[in-house]
PDB file of C-alpha atoms in Angstrom:
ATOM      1  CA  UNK A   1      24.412  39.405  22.228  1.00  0.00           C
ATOM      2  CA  UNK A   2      22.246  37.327  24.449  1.00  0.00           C
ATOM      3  CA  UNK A   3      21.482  33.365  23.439  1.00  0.00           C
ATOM      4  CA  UNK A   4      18.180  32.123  24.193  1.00  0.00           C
ATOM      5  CA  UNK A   5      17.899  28.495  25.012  1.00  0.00           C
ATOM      6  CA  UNK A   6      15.297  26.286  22.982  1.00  0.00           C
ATOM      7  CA  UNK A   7      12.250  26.090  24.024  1.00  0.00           C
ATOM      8  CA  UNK A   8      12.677  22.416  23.305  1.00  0.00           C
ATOM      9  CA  UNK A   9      15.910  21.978  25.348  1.00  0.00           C
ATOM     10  CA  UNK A  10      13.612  23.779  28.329  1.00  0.00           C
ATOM     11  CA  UNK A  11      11.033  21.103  27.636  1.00  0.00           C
ATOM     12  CA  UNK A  12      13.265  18.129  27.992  1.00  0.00           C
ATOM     13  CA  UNK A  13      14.957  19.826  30.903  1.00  0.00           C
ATOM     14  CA  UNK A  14      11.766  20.110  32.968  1.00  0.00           C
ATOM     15  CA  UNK A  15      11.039  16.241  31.744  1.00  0.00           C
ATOM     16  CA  UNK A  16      14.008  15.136  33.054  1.00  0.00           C
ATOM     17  CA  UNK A  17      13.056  16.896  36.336  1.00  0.00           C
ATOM     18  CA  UNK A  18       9.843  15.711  36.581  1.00  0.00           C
ATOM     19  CA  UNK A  19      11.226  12.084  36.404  1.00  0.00           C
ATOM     20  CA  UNK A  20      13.590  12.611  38.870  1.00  0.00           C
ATOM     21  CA  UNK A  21      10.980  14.176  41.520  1.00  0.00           C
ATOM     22  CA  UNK A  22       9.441  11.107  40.625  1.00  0.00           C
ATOM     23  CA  UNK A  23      11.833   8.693  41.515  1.00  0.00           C
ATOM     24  CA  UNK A  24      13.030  11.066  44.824  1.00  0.00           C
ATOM     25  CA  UNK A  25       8.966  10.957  46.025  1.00  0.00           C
ATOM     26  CA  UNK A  26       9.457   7.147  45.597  1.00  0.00           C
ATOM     27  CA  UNK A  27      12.693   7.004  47.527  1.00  0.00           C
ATOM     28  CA  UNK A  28      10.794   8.929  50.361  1.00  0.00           C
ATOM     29  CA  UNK A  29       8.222   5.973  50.456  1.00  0.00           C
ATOM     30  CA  UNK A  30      10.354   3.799  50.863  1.00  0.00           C
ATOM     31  CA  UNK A  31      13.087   5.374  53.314  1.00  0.00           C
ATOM     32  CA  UNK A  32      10.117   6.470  55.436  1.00  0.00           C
ATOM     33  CA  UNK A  33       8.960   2.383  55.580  1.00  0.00           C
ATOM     34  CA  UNK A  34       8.289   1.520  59.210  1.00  0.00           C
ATOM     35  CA  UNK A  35      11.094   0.472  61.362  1.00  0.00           C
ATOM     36  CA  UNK A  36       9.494  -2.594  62.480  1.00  0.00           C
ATOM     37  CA  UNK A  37      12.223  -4.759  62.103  1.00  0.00           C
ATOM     38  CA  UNK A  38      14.797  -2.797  63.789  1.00  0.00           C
ATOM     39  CA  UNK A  39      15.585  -4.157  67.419  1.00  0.00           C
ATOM     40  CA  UNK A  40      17.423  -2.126  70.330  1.00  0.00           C
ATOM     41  CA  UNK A  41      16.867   1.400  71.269  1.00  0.00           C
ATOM     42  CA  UNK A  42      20.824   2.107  69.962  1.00  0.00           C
ATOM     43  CA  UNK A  43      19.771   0.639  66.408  1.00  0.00           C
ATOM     44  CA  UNK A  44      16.825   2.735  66.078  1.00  0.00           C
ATOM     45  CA  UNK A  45      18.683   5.557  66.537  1.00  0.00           C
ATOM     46  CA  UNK A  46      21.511   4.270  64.010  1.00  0.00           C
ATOM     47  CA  UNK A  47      18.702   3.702  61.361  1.00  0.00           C
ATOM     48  CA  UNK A  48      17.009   6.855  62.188  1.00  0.00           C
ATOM     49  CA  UNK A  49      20.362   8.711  61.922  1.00  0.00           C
ATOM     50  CA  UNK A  50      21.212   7.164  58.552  1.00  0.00           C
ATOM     51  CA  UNK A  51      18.084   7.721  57.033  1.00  0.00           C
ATOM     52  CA  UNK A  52      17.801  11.547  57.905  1.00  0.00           C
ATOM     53  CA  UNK A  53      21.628  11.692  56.737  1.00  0.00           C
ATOM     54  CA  UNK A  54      20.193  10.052  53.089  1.00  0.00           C
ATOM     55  CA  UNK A  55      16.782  12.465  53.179  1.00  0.00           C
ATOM     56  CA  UNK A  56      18.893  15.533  53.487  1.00  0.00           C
ATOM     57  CA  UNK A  57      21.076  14.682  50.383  1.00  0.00           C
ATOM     58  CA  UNK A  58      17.730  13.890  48.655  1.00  0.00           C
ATOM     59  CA  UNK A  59      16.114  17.260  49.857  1.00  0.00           C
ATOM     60  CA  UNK A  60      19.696  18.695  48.466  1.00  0.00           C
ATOM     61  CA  UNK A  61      19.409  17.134  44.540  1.00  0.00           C
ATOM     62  CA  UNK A  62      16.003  18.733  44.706  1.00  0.00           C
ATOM     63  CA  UNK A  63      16.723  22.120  45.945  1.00  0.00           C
ATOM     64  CA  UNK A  64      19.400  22.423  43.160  1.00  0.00           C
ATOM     65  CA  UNK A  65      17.299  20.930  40.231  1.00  0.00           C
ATOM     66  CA  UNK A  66      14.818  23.074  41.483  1.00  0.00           C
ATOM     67  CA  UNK A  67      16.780  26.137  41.804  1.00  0.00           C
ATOM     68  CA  UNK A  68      18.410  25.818  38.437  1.00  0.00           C
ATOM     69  CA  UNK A  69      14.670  25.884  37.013  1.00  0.00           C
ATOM     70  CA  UNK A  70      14.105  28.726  39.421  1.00  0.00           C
ATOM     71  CA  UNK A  71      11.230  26.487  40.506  1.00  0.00           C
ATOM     72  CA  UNK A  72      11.401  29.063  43.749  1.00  0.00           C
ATOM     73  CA  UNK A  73       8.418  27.279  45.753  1.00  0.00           C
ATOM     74  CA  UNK A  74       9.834  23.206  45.077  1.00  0.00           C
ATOM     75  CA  UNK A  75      13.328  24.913  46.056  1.00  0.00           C
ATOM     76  CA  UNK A  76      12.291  26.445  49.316  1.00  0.00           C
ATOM     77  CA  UNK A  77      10.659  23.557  50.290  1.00  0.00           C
ATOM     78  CA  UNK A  78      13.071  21.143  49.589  1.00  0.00           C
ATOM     79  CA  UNK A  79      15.709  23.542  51.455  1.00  0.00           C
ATOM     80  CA  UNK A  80      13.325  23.585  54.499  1.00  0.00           C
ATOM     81  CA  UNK A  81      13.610  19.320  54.563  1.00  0.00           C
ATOM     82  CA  UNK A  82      17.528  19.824  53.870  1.00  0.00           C
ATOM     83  CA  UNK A  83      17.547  22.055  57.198  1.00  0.00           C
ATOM     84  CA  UNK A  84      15.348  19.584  58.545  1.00  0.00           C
ATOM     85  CA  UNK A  85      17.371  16.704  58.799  1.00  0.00           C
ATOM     86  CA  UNK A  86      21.141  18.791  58.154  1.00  0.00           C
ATOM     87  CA  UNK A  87      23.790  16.171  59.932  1.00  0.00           C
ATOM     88  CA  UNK A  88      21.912  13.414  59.929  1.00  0.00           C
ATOM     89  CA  UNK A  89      19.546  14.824  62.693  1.00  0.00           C
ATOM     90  CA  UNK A  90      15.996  15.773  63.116  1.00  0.00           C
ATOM     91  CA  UNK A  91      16.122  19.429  63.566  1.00  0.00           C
ATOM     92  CA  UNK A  92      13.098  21.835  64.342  1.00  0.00           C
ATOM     93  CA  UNK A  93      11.143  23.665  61.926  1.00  0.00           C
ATOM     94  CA  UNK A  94      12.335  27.411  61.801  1.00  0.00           C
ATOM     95  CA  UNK A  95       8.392  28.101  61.217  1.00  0.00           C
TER      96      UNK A  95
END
């Protein structure tokens, strides 16, 4: 016999999701904040490299929440910005 999961439960689960794209879309603001005071070509790079390390564990909890909503469009795209920036490196597009 199969169990069906509240409709409820499904509604607070897509809530929760919501609020956490929410907060991720904020985090990209911020991350993305111009590197103005960053000095020396080496520290650039350092910053540049941490923050593509931190956007492809955000792309990451996306796909996932995504995926286990079977949100299929959020999921690809949010796997195309984990490819993106995989390692902590700016990668091309495979488009």
């Amino acid at each position: 016999m199969e169990k069906s999961i509240p409709v409820a439960s499904l509604h607070s689960t897509y809530q929760i999701f919501a609020e956490e794209l929410s907060s991720h879309v904020a985090f990209f603001k911020q991350l993305l904040a111009p590197l103005e005071d960053v000095v020396g070509e080496q520290a650039i790079e350092e910053e540049l490299r941490t923050k593509a390390k931190k956007l492809e564990h955000r792309f990451h909890l996306l796909k996932g929440g995504a995926g286990f909503l079977q949100l299929k469009e959020i999921a690809e795209a949010s796997l195309a910005g984990e490819t993106l920036f995989k390692g902590g490196k700016l990668h091309e597009s495979p488009s």
